[in-house]
PDB file of C-alpha atoms and ligand atoms in Angstrom:
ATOM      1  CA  UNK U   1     154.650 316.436  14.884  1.00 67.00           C
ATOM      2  CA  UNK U   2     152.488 320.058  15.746  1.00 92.00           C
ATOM      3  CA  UNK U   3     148.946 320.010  13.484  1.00 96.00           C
ATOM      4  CA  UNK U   4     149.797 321.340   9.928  1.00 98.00           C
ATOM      5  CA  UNK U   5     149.586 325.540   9.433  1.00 98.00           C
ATOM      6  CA  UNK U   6     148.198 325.175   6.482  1.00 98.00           C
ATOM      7  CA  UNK U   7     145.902 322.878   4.861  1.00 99.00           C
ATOM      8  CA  UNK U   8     144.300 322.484   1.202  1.00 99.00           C
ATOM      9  CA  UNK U   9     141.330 320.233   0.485  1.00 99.00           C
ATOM     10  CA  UNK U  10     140.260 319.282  -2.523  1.00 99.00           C
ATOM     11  CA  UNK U  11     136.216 318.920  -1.977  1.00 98.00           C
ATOM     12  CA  UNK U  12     135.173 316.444  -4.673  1.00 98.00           C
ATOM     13  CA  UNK U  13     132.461 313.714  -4.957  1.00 98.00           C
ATOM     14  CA  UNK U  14     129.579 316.152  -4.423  1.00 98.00           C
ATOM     15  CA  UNK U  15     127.839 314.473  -8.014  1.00 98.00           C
ATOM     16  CA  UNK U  16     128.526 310.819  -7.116  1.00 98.00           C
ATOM     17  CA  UNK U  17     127.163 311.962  -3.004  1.00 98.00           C
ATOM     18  CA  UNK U  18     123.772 312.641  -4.972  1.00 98.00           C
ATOM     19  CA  UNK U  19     123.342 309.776  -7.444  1.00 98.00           C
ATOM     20  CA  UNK U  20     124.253 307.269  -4.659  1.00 98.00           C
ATOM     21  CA  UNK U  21     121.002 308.775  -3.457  1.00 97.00           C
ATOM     22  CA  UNK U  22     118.912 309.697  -6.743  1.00 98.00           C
ATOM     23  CA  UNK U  23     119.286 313.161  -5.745  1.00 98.00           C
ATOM     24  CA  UNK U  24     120.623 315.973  -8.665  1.00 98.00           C
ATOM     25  CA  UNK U  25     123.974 316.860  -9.143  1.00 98.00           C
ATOM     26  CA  UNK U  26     123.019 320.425  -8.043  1.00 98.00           C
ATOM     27  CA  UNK U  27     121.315 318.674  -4.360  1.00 98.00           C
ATOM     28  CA  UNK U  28     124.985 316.697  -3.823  1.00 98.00           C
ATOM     29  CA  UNK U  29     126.659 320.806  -4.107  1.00 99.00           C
ATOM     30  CA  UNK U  30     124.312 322.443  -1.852  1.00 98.00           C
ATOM     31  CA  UNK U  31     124.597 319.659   0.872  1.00 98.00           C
ATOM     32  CA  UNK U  32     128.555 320.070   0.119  1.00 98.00           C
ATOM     33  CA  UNK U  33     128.676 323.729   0.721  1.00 98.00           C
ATOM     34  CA  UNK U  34     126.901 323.256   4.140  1.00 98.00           C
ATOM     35  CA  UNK U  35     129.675 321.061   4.657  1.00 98.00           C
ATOM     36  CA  UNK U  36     132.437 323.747   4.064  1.00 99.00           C
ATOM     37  CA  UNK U  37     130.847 325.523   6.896  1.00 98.00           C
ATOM     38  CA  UNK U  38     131.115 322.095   9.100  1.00 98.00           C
ATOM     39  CA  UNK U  39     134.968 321.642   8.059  1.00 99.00           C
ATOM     40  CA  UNK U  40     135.796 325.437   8.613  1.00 98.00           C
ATOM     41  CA  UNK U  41     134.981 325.414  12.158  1.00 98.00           C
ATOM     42  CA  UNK U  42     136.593 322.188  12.773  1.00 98.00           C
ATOM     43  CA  UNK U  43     139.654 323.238  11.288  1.00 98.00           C
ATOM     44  CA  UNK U  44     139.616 326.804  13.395  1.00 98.00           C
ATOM     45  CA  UNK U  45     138.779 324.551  16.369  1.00 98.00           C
ATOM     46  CA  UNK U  46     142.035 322.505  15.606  1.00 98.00           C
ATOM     47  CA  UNK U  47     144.137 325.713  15.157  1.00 98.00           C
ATOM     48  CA  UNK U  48     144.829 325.741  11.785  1.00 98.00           C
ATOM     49  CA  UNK U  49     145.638 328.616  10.563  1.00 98.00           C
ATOM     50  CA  UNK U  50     144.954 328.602   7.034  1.00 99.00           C
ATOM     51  CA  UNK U  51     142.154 326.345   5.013  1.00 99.00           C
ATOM     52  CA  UNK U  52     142.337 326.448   1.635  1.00 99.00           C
ATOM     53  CA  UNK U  53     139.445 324.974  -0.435  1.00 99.00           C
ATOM     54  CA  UNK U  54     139.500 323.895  -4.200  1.00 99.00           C
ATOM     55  CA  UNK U  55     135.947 325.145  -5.032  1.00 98.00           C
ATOM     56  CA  UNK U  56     136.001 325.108  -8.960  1.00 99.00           C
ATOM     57  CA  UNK U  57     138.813 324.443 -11.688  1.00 99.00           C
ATOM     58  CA  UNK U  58     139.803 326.164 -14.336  1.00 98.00           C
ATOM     59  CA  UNK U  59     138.909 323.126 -16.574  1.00 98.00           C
ATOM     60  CA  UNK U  60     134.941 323.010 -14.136  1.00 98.00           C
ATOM     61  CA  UNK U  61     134.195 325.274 -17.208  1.00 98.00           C
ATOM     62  CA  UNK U  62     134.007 322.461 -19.233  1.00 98.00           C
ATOM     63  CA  UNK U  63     130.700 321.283 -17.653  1.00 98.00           C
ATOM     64  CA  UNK U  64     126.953 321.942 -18.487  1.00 98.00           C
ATOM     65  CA  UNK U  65     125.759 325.638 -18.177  1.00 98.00           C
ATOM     66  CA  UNK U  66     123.049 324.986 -15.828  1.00 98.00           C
ATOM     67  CA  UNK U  67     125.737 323.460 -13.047  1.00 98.00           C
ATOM     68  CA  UNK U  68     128.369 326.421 -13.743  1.00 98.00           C
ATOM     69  CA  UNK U  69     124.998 328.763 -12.695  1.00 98.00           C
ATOM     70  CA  UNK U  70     123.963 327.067 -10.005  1.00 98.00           C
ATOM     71  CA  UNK U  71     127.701 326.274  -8.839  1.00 99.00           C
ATOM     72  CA  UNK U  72     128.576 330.173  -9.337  1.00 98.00           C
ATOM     73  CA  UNK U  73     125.291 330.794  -7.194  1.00 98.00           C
ATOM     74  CA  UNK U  74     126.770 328.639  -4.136  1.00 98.00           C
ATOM     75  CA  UNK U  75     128.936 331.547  -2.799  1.00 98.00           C
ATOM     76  CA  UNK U  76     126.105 333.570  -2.029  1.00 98.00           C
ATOM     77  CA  UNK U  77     123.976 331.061  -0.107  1.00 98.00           C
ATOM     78  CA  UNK U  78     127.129 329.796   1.810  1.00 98.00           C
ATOM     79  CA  UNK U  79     128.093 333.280   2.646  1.00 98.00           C
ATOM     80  CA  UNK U  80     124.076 334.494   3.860  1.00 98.00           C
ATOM     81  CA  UNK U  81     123.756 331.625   6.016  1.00 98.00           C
ATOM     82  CA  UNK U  82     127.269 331.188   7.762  1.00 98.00           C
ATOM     83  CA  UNK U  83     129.036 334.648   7.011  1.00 98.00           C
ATOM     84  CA  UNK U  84     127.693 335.884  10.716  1.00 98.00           C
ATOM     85  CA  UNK U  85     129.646 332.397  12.404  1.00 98.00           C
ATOM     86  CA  UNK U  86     132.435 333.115  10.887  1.00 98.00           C
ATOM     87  CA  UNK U  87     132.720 336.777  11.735  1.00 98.00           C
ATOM     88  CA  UNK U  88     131.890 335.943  15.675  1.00 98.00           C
ATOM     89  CA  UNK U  89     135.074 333.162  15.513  1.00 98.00           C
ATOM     90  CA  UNK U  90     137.492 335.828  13.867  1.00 98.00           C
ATOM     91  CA  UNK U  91     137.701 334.129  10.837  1.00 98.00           C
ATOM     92  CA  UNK U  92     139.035 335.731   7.108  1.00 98.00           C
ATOM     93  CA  UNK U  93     137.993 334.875   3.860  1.00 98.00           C
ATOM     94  CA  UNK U  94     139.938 335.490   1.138  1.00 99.00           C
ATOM     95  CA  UNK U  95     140.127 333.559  -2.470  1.00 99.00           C
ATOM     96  CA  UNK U  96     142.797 332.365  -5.463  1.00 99.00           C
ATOM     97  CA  UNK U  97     142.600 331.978  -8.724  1.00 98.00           C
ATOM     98  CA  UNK U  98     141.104 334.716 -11.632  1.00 98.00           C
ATOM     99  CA  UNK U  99     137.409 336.298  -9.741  1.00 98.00           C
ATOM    100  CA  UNK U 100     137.472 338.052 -13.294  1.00 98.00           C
ATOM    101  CA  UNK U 101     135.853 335.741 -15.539  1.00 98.00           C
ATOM    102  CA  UNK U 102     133.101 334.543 -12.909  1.00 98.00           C
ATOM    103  CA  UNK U 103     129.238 336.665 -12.770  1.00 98.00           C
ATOM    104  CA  UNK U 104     129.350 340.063 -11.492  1.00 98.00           C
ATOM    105  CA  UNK U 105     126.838 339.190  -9.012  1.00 98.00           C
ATOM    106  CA  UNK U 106     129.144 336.239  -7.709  1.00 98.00           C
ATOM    107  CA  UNK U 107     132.196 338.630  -7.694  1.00 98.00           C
ATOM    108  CA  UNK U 108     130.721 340.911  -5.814  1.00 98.00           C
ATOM    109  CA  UNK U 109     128.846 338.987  -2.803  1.00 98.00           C
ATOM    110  CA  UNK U 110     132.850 337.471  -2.607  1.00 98.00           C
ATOM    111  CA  UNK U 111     134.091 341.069  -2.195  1.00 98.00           C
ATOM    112  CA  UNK U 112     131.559 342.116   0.007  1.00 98.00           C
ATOM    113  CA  UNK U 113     132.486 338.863   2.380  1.00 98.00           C
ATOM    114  CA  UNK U 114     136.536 339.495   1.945  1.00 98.00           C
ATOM    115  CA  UNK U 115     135.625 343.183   2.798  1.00 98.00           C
ATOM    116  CA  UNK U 116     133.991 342.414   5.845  1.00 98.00           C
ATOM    117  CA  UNK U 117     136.386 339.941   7.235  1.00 98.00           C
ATOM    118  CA  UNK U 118     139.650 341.208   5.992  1.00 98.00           C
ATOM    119  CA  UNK U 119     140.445 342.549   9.930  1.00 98.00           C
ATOM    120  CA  UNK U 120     139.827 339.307  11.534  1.00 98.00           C
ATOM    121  CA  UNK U 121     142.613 337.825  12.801  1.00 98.00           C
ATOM    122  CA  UNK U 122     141.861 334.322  13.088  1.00 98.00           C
ATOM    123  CA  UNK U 123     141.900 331.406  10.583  1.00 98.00           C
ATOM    124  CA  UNK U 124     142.109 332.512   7.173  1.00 99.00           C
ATOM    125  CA  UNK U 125     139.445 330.312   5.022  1.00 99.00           C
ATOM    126  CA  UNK U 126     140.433 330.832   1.329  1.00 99.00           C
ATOM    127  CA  UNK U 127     138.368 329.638  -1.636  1.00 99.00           C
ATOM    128  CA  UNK U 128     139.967 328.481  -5.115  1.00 99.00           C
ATOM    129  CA  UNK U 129     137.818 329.997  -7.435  1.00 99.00           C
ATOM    130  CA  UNK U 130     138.581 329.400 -10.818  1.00 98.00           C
ATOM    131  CA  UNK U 131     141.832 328.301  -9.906  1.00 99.00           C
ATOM    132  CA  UNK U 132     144.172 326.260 -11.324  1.00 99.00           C
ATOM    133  CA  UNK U 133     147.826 325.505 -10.814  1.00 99.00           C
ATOM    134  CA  UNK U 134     149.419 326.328 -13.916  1.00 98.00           C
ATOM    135  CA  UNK U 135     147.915 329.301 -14.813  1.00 98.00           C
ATOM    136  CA  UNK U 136     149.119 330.332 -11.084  1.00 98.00           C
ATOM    137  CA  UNK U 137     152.683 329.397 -11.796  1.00 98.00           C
ATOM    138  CA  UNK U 138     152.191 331.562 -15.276  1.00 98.00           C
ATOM    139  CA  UNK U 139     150.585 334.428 -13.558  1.00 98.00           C
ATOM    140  CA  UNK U 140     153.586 334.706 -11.146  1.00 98.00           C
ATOM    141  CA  UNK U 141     156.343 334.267 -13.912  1.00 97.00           C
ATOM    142  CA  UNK U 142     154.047 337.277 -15.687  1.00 97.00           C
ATOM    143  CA  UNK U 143     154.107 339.200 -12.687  1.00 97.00           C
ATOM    144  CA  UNK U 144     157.846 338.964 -12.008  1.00 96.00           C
ATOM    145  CA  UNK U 145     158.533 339.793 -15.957  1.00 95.00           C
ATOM    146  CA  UNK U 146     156.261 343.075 -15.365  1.00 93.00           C
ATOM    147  CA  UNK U 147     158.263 344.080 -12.645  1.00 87.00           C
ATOM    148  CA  UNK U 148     160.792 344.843 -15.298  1.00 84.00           C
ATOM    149  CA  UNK U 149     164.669 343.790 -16.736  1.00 80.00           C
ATOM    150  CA  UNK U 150     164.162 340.233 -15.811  1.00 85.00           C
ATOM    151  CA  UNK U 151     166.766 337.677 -17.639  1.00 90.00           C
ATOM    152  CA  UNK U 152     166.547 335.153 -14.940  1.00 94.00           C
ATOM    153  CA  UNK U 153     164.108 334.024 -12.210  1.00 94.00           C
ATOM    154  CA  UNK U 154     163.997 331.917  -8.899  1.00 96.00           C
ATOM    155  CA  UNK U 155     162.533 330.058  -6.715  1.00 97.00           C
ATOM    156  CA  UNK U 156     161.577 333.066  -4.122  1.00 97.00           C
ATOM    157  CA  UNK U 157     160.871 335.102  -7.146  1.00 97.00           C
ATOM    158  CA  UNK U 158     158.028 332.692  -7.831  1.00 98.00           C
ATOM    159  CA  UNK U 159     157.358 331.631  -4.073  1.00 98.00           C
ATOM    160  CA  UNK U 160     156.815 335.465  -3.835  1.00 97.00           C
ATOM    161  CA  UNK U 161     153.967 336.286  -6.524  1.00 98.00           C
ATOM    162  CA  UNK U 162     152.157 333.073  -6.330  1.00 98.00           C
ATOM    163  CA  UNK U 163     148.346 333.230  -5.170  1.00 98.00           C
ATOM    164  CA  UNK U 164     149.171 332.018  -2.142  1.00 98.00           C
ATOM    165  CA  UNK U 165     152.224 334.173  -1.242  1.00 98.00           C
ATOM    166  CA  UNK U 166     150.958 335.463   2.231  1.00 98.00           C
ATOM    167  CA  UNK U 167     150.146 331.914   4.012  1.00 98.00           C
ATOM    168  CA  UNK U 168     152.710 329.441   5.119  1.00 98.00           C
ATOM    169  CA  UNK U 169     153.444 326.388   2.996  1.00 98.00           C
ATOM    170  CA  UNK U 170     151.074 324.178   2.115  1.00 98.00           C
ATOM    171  CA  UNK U 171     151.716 321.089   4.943  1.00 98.00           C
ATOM    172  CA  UNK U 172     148.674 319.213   3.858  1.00 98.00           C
ATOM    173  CA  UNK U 173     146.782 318.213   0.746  1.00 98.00           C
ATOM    174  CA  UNK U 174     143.493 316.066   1.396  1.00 99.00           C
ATOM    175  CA  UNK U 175     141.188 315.195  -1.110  1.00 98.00           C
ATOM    176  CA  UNK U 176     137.575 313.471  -1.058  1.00 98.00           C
ATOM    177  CA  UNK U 177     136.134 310.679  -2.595  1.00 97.00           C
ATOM    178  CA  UNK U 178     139.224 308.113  -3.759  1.00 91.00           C
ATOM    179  CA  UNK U 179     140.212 309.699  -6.980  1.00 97.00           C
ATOM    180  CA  UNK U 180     144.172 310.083  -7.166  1.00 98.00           C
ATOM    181  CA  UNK U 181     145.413 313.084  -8.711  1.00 98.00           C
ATOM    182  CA  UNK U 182     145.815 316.882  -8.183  1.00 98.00           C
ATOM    183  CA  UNK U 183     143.599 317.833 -10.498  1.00 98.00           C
ATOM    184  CA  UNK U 184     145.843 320.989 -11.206  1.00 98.00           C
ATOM    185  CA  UNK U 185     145.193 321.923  -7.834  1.00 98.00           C
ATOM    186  CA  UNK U 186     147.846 323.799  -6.187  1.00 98.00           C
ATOM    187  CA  UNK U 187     151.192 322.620  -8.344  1.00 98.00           C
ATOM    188  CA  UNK U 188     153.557 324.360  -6.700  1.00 98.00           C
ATOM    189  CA  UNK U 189     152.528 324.834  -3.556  1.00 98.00           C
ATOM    190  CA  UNK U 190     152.010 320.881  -2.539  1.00 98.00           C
ATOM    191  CA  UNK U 191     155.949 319.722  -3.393  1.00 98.00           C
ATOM    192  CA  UNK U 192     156.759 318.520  -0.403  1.00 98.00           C
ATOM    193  CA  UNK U 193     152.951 318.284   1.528  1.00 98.00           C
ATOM    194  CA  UNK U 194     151.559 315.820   3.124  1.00 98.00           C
ATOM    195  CA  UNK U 195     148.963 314.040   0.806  1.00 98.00           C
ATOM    196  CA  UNK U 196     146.042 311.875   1.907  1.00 98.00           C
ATOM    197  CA  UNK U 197     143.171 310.812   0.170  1.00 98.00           C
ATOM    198  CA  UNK U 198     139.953 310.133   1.971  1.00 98.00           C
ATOM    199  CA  UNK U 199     136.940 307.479   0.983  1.00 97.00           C
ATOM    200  CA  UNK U 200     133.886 309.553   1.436  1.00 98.00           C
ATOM    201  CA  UNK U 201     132.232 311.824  -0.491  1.00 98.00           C
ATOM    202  CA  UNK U 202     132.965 315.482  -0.060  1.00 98.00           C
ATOM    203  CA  UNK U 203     129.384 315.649   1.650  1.00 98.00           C
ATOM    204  CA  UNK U 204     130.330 312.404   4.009  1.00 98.00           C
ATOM    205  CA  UNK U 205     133.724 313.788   5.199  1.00 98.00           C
ATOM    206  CA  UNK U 206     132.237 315.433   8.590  1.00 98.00           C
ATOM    207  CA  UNK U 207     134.741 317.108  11.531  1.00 98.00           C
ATOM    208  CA  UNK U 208     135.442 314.032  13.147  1.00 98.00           C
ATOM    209  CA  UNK U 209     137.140 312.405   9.658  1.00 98.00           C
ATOM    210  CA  UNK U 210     138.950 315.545   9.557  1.00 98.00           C
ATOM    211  CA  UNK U 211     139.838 315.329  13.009  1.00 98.00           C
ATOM    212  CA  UNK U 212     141.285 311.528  11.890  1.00 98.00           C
ATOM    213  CA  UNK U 213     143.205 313.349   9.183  1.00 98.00           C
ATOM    214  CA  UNK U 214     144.650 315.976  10.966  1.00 98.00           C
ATOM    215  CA  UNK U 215     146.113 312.963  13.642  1.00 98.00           C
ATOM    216  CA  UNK U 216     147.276 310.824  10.404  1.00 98.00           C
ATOM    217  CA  UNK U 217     149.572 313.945   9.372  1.00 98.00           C
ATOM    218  CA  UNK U 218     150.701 314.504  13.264  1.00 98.00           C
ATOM    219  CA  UNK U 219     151.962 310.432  12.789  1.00 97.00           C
ATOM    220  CA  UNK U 220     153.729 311.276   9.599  1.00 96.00           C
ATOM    221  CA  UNK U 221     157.556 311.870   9.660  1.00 95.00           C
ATOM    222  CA  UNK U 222     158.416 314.352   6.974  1.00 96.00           C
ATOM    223  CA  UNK U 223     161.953 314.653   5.458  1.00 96.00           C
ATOM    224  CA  UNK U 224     162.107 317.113   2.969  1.00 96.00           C
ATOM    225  CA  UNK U 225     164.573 315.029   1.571  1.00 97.00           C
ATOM    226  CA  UNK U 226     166.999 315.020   4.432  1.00 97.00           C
ATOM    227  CA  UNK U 227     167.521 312.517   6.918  1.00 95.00           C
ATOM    228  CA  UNK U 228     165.877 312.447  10.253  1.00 83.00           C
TER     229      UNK U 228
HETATM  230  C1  IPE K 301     133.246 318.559  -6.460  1.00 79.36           C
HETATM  231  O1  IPE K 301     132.313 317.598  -6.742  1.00 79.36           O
HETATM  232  C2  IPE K 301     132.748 319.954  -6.722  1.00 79.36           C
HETATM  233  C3  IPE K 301     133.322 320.600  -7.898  1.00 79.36           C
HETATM  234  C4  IPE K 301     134.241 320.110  -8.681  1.00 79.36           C
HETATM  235  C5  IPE K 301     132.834 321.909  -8.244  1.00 79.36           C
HETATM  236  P1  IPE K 301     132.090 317.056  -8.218  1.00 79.36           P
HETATM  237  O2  IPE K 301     131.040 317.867  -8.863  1.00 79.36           O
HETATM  238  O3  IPE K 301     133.360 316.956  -8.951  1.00 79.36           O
HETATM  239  O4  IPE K 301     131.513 315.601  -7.904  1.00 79.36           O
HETATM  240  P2  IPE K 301     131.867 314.268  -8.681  1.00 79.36           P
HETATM  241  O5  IPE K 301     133.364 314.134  -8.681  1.00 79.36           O
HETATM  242  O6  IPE K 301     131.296 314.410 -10.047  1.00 79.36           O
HETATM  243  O7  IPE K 301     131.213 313.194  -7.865  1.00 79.36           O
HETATM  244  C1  IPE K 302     138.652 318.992  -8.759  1.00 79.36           C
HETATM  245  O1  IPE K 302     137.605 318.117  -8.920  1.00 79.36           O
HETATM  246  C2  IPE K 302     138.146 320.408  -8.697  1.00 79.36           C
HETATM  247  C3  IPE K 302     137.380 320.763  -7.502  1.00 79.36           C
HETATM  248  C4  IPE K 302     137.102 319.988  -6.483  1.00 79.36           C
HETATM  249  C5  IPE K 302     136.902 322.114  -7.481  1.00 79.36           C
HETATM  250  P1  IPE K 302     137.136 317.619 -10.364  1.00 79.36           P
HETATM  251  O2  IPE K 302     135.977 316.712 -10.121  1.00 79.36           O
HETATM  252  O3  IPE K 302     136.945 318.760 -11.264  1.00 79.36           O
HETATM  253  O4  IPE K 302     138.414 316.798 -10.854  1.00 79.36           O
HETATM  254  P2  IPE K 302     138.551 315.647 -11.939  1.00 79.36           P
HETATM  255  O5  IPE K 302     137.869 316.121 -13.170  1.00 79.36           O
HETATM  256  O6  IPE K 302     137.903 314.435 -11.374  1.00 79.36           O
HETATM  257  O7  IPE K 302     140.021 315.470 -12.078  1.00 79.36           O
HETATM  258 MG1   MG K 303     134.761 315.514  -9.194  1.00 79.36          MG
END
């Protein structure tokens, strides 16, 4: 099987990466975002075409101010120190989920990056920022009922308002640290991906486990329900 178009990682263990180490929560999220950096370029490397990262929830609102701040502050330092590399290997970033409710200041360094980028023709590296599934499924439904004398909907209806409406389907899901669930990560998107779940930390999970990934989806047989 050809390496997946499109995949979607959910990056989590970054708190449990620092308290294995007596480090802060906030220490396990910097060393994390270096790590998007690390991933990014492996995945362009592969050929990927699109890498789409679950960054923060909509339910990540739920935790303590001071790691929302610092969290919200991440974009910025991942974007000074790496946005050059990623310009010189032709890569796009672009983001899902509601930029609305996050800090003006975090909004706009986002914009600023998406702005500069949004010619490059390479892999597109998209960030799920205050994202989460459902409210993308009701988004889209709102969108299509917008659009005016709606009494019934469909699948490409949907398929074509979603968040992620411009990349190919989602082929596969990966997510850090051995917890099993979605996390209302990308519900509609991941019926019929490829899911595996990795035993390292977000901060742990370095190119060449990624590189093991990738060859553990190319071993896969997918049937979408048919019969090979
Ligand atoms: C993932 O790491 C990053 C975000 C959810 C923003 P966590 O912060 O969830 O780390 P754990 O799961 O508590 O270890
Ligand atoms: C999922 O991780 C969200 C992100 C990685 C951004 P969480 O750590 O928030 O998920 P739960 O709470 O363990 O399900
Ligand atoms: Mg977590």
């Amino acid at each position: 099987m050809n390496i997946p178009q499109h995949v979607a990682i959910i990056m989590d263990g970054n708190g449990r990466w620092a308290k294995k180490q007596n480090k802060p929560r906030a220490y396990g999220h910097l060393t994390g975002t270096d790590n998007v950096r690390n991933i990014a370029i492996k995945a362009d490397e592969l050929g990927i075409k699109v890498l789409t990262l679950y960054a923060f929830s909509t339910e990540n609102w739920k935790r303590p101010k001071e790691e929302i701040d610092y969290l919200m502050s991440l974009p910025e330092v991942f974007i000074d120190k790496f946005l050059k590399e990623l310009m010189e290997r032709n890569i796009k970033i672009e983001t899902i989920g509601d930029l609305s409710a996050l800090p003006v200041k975090t909004v706009k360094v986002l914009n600023t990056a998406i702005n500069k980028t949004k010619k490059n023709k390479g892999m597109i590296l998209v960030f799920a920022l205050n994202y989460g599934g459902r409210s993308d499924i009701v988004n889209a439904v709102n969108s299509i009922i917008k659009n005016g004398n709606v009494n019934s909907i469909t699948e490409q209806d949907i398929n074509n308002h979603i968040s992620t409406k411009d990349y190919p389907e989602v082929d596969l899901m990966i997510r850090t640290s051995l917890d099993y669930r979605i996390s209302n990560f990308l519900l509609w998107q991941l019926s019929y991906a490829e899911f595996i779940f990795v035993d390292c930390y977000w901060p742990d999970f370095n190119g060449e486990r990624f590189a093991e990934a990738i060859a553990e989806y190319t071993n896969r047989q997918r049937r979408f329900g048919g019969l090979l």
